[in-house]
Short mmCIF file of C-alpha atoms in Angstrom, two decimals:
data_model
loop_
_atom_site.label_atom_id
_atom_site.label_comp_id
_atom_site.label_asym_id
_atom_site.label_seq_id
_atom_site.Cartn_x
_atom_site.Cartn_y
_atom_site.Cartn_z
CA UNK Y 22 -26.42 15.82 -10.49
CA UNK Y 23 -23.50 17.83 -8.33
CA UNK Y 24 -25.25 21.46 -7.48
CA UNK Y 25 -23.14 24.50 -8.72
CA UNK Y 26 -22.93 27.81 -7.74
CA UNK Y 27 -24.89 30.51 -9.39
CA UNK Y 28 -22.43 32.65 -10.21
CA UNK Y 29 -19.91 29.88 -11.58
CA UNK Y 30 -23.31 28.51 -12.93
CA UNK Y 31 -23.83 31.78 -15.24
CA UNK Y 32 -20.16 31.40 -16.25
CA UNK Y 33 -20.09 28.28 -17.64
CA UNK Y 34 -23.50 29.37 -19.59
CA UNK Y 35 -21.50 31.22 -21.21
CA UNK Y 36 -19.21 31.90 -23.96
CA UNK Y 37 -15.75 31.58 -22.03
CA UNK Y 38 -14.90 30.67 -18.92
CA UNK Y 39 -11.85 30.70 -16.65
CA UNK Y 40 -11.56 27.76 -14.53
CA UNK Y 41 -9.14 25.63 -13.60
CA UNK Y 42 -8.80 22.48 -11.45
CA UNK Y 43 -7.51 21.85 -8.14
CA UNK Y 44 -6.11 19.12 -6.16
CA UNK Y 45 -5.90 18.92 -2.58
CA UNK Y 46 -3.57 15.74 -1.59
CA UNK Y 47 -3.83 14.91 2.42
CA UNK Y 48 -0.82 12.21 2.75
CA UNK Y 49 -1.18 9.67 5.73
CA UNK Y 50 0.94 11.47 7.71
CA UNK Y 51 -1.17 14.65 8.15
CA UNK Y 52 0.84 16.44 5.52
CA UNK Y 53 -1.56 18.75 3.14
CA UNK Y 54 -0.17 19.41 -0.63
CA UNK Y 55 -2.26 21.41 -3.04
CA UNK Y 56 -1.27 21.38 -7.03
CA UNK Y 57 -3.48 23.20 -9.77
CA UNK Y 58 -2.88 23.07 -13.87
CA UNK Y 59 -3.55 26.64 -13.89
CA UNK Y 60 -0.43 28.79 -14.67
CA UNK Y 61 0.41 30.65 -11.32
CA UNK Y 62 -0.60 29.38 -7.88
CA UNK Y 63 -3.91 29.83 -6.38
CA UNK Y 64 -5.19 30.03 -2.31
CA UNK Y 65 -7.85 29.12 -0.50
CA UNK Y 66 -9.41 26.95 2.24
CA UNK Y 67 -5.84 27.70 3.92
CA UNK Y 68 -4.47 25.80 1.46
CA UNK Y 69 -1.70 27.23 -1.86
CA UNK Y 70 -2.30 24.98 -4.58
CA UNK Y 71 1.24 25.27 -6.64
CA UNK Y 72 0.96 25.69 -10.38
CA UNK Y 73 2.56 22.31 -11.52
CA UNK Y 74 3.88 22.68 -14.94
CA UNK Y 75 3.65 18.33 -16.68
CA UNK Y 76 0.74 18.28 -14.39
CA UNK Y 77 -2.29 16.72 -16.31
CA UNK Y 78 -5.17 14.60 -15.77
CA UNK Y 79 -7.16 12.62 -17.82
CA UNK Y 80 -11.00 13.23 -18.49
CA UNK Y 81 -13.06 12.67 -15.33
CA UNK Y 82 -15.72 10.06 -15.88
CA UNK Y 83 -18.74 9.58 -13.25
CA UNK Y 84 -21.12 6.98 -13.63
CA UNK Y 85 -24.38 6.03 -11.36
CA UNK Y 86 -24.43 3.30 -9.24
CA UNK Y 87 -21.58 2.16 -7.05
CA UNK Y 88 -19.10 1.72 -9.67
CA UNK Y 89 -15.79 2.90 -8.90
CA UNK Y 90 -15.10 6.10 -10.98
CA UNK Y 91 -11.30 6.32 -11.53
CA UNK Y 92 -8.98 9.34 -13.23
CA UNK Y 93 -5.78 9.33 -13.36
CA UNK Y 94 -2.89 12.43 -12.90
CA UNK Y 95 0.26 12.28 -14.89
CA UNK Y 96 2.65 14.86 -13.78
CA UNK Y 97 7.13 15.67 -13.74
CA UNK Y 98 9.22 14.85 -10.65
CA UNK Y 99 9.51 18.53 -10.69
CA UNK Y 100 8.15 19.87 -7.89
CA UNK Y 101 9.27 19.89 -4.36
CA UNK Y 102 6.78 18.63 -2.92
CA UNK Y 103 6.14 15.04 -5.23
CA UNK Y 104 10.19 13.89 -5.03
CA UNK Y 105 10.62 9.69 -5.84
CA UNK Y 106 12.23 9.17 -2.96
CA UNK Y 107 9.02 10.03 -0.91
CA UNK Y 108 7.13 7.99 -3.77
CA UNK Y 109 9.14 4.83 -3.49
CA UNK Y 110 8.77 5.03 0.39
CA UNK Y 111 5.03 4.61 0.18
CA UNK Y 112 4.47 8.43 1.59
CA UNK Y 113 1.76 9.15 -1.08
CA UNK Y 114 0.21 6.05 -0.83
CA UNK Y 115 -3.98 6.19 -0.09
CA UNK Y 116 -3.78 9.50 0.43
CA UNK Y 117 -6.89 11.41 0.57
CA UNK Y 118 -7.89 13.95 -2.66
CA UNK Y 119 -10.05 16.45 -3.37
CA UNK Y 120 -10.56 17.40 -6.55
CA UNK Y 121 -12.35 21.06 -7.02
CA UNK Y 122 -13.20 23.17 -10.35
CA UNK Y 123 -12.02 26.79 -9.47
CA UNK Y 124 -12.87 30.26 -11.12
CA UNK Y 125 -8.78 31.09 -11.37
CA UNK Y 126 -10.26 35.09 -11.28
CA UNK Y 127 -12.09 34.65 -8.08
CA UNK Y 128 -11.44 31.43 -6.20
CA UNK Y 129 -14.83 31.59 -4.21
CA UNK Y 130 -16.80 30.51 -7.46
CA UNK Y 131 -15.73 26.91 -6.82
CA UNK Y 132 -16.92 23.30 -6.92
CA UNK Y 133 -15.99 20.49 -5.36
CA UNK Y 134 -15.90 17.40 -8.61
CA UNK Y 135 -14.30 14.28 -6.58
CA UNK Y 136 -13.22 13.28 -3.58
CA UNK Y 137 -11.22 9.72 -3.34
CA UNK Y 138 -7.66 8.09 -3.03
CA UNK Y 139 -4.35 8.03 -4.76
CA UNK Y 140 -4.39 4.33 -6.04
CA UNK Y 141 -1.47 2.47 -7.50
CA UNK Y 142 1.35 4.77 -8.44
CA UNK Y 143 3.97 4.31 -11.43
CA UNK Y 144 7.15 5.93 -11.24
CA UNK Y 145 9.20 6.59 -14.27
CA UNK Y 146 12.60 7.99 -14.58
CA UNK Y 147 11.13 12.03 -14.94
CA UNK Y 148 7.15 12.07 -14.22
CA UNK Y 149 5.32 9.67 -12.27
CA UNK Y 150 1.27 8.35 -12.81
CA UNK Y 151 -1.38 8.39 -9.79
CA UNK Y 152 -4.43 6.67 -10.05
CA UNK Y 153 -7.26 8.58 -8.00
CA UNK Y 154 -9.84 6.49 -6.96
CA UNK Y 155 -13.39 7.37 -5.95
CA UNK Y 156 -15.10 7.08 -2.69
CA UNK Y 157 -16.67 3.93 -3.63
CA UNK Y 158 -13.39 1.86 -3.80
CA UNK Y 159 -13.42 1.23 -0.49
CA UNK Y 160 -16.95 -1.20 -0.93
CA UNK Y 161 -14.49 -3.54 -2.56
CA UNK Y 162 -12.56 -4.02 0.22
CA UNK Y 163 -12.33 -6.96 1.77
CA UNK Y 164 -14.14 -6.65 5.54
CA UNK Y 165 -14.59 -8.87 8.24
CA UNK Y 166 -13.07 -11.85 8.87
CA UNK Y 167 -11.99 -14.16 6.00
CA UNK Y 168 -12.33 -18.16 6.55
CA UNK Y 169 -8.91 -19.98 5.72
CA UNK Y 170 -6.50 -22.73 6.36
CA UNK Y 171 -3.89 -20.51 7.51
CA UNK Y 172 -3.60 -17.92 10.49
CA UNK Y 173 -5.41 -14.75 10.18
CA UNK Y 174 -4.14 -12.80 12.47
CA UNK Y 175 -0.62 -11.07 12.68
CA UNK Y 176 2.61 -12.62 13.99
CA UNK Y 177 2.55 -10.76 17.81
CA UNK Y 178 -1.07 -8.92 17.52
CA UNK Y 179 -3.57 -9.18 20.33
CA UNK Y 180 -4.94 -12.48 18.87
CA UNK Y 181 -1.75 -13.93 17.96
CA UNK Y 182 -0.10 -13.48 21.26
CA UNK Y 183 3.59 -14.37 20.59
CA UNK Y 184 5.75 -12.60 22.61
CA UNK Y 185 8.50 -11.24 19.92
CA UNK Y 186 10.79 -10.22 21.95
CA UNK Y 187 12.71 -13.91 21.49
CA UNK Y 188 11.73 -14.04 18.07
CA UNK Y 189 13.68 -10.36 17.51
CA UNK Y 190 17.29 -9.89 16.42
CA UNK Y 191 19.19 -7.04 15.83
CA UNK Y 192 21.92 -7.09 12.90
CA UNK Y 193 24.13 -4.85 11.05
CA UNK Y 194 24.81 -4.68 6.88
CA UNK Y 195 27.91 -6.48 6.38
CA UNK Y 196 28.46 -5.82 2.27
CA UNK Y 197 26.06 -5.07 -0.23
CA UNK Y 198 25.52 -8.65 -2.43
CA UNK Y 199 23.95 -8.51 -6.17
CA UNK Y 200 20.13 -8.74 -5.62
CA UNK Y 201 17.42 -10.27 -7.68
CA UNK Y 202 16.28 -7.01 -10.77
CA UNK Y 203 18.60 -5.28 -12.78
CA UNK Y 204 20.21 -2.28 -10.99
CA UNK Y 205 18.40 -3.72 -7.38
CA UNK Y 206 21.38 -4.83 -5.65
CA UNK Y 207 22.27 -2.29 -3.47
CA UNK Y 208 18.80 -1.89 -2.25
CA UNK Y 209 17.31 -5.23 -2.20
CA UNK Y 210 20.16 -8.00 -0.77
CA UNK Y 211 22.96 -8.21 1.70
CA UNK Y 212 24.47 -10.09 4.29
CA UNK Y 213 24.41 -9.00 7.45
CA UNK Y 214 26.17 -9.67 10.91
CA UNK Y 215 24.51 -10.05 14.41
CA UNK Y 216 22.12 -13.08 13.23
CA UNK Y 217 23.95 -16.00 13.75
CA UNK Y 218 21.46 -17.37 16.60
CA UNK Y 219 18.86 -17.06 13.71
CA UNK Y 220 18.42 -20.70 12.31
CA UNK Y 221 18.48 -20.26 7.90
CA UNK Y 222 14.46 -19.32 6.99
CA UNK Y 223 14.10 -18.43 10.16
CA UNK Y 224 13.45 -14.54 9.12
CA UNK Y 225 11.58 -15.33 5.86
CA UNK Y 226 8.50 -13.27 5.95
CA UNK Y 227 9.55 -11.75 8.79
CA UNK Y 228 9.49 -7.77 9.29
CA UNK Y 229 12.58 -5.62 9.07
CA UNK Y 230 12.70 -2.19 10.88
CA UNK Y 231 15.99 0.11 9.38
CA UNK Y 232 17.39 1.34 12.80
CA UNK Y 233 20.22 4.01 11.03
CA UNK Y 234 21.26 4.43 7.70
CA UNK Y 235 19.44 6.49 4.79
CA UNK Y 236 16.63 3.86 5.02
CA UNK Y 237 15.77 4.74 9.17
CA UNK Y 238 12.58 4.21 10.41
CA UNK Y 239 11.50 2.01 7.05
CA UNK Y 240 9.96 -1.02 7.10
CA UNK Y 241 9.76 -4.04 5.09
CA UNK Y 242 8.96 -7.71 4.56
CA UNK Y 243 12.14 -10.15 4.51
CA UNK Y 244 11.75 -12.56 1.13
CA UNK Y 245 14.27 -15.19 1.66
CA UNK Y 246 16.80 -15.82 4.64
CA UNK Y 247 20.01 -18.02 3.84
CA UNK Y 248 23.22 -18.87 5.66
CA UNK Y 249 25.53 -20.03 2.46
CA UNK Y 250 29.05 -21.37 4.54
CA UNK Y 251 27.91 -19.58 7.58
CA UNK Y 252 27.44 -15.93 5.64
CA UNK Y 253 23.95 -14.28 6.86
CA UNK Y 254 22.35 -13.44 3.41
CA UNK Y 255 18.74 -11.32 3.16
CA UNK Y 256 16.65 -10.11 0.24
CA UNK Y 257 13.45 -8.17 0.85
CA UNK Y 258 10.66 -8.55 -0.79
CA UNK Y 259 10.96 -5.16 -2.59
CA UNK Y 260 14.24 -2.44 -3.28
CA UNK Y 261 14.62 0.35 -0.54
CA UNK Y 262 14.03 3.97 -1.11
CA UNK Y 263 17.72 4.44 -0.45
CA UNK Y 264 20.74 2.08 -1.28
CA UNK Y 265 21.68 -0.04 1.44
CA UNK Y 266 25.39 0.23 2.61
CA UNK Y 267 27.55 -1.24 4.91
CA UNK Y 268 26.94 -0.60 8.66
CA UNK Y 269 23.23 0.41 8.63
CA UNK Y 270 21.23 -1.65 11.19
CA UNK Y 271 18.33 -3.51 11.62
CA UNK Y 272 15.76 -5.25 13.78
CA UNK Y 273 14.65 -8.30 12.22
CA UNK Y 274 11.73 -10.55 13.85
CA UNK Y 275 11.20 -14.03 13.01
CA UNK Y 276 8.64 -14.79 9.62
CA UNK Y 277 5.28 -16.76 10.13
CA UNK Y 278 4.06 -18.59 6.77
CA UNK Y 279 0.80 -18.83 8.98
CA UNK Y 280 0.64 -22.55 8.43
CA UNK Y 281 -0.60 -24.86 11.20
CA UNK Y 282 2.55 -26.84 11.60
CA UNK Y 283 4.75 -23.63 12.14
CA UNK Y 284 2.61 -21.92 14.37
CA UNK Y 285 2.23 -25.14 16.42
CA UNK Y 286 6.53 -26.35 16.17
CA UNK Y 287 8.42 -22.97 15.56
CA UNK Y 288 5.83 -20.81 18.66
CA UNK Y 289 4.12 -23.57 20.23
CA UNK Y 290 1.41 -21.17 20.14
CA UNK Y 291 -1.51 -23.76 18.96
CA UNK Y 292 -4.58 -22.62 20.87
CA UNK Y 293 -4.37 -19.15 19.06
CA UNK Y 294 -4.13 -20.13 15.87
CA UNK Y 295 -6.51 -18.06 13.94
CA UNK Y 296 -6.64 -20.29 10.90
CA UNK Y 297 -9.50 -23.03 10.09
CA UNK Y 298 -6.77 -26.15 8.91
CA UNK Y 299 -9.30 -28.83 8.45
CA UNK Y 300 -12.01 -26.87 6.44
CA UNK Y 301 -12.54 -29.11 3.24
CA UNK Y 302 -11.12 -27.58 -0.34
CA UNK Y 303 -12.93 -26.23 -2.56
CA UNK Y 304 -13.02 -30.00 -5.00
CA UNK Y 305 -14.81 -31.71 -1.83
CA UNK Y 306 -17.15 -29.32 -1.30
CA UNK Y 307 -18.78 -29.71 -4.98
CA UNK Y 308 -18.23 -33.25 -5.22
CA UNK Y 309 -20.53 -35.90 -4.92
CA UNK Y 310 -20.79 -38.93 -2.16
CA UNK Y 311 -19.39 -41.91 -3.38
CA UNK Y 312 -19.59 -44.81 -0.50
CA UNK Y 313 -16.21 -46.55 -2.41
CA UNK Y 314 -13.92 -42.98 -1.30
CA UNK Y 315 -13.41 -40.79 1.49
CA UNK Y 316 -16.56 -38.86 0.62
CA UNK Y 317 -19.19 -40.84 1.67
CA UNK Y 318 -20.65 -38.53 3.02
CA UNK Y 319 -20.00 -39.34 6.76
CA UNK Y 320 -17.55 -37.05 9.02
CA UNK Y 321 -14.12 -35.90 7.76
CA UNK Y 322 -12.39 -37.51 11.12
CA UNK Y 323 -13.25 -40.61 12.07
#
């Protein structure tokens, strides 16, 4: 059971109360935001928690155990701190929250409820829905190393060791083509100058970098890389923040499907493959010998 404070203690004993709750957002990016459904803004820890008018939550559930307790915040695009440009960029993503019930009277008769992370977040065309997840999200999480046919490691990490710099190209939106989604294709596709030396599927799965443009300093997963009668066409794998226009550039390195055959034609880069290609499927592993098939039993390669 969470302790409380006497004196908040003898208030909620009895026959009205006024307390309010608190939220205390730290983005990735070091950025602290604090929003409250009380009426007018409260202070403290250094930190103004705005009164955010739409702002609700649903009822807080905690369970024993290690189950993940979840709540979720529905609020308006209102304030200027939550804006859907800074949503659709990712910015709130994981970010850390504290959730605290606060005497609105006297702020120092406080308790802190939750801490966790903003989960997935749906964004509608006025008001927006965070999932906050608790602490114990993070034991579902995959850890370690996981055991695969393809590469595990990153095109260009320490383990990969491909040197990108061949493998990088630098290009420039050409014209602004109709992408895959209603309403997506000034953010999604275009074709694009400077990547002629590319062969076609060259860049699929590879990571863009925006270099100017209202999209600078973004970065995103290429989807599909064709050269139609010699036109460079690209589509990401999701729609930008921020249309895409003509003239904003790019750096655009080379995709890895993490397949055995690619990493050892398209990088010649064989020894480091992180991947496990001959471990046997999932069907051979529960089946039976049979001496008239290839599972008899003996070795795989022979």
């Amino acid at each position: 059971m969470k302790p409380v404070p006497p004196a908040m203690q003898a208030d909620l004993d009895g026959r009205a109360t006024t307390h309010c709750r608190c939220w205390q957002v730290t983005r990735k990016d070091g950025a602290v935001f604090g929003f409250t459904d009380h009426d007018r803004a409260l202070a403290f820890g250094g930190v103004t928690f705005e009164a955010a008018s739409g702002f609700t939550a649903s009822a807080l559930e905690t369970s024993l155990g290690l189950a993940v307790d979840n709540l979720d915040v529905e609020g308006a695009l209102s304030s200027a701190a939550i804006t859907e440009d800074d949503l659709a960029r990712g910015l709130w993503d994981d970010a850390a929250v504290a959730l605290w019930r606060v005497d609105w009277q006297d702020v120092t008769k406080r308790v802190l409820l939750r801490s966790g992370n903003i989960g997935e977040v749906a964004r509608g065309r006025t008001a927006f829905t965070a999932e906050l997840r608790g602490l114990s999200h993070r034991l579902g999480q995959p850890a370690g190393r996981l055991f695969s046919r393809t590469c595990a490691w990153e095109l260009g990490d320490a383990r990969c060791r491909v040197d990108l710099a061949p493998w990088t190209f630098a290009g420039e939106v050409a014209g602004v083509v109709a992408g895959a989604g209603a309403g997506a294709g000034e953010r999604r596709s275009f074709t694009a100058t400077g990547l002629e030396a590319a062969a076609p599927g060259l860049l699929a799965a590879g990571l863009l970098t925006w270099t100017s443009g209202a999209n600078a300093g973004q970065a995103i997963e290429v989807k599909r890389h064709a050269a139609p009668g010699g036109t460079v066409t690209l589509e990401l794998v999701l729609p930008m923040a921020d249309p895409i226009a003509p003239g904003d550039g790019f750096m655009v390195r080379a995709g890895c499907d993490k397949a055995v055959a690619t990493c050892r034609d398209r990088f010649a880069n064989l020894t480091n493959f992180g991947g496990f290609p001959h471990m046997p499927g999932n069907d051979r592993i529960i089946a039976y010998a049979d001496k008239d098939d290839l599972n008899d039993g003996g070795s795989l390669f022979r």
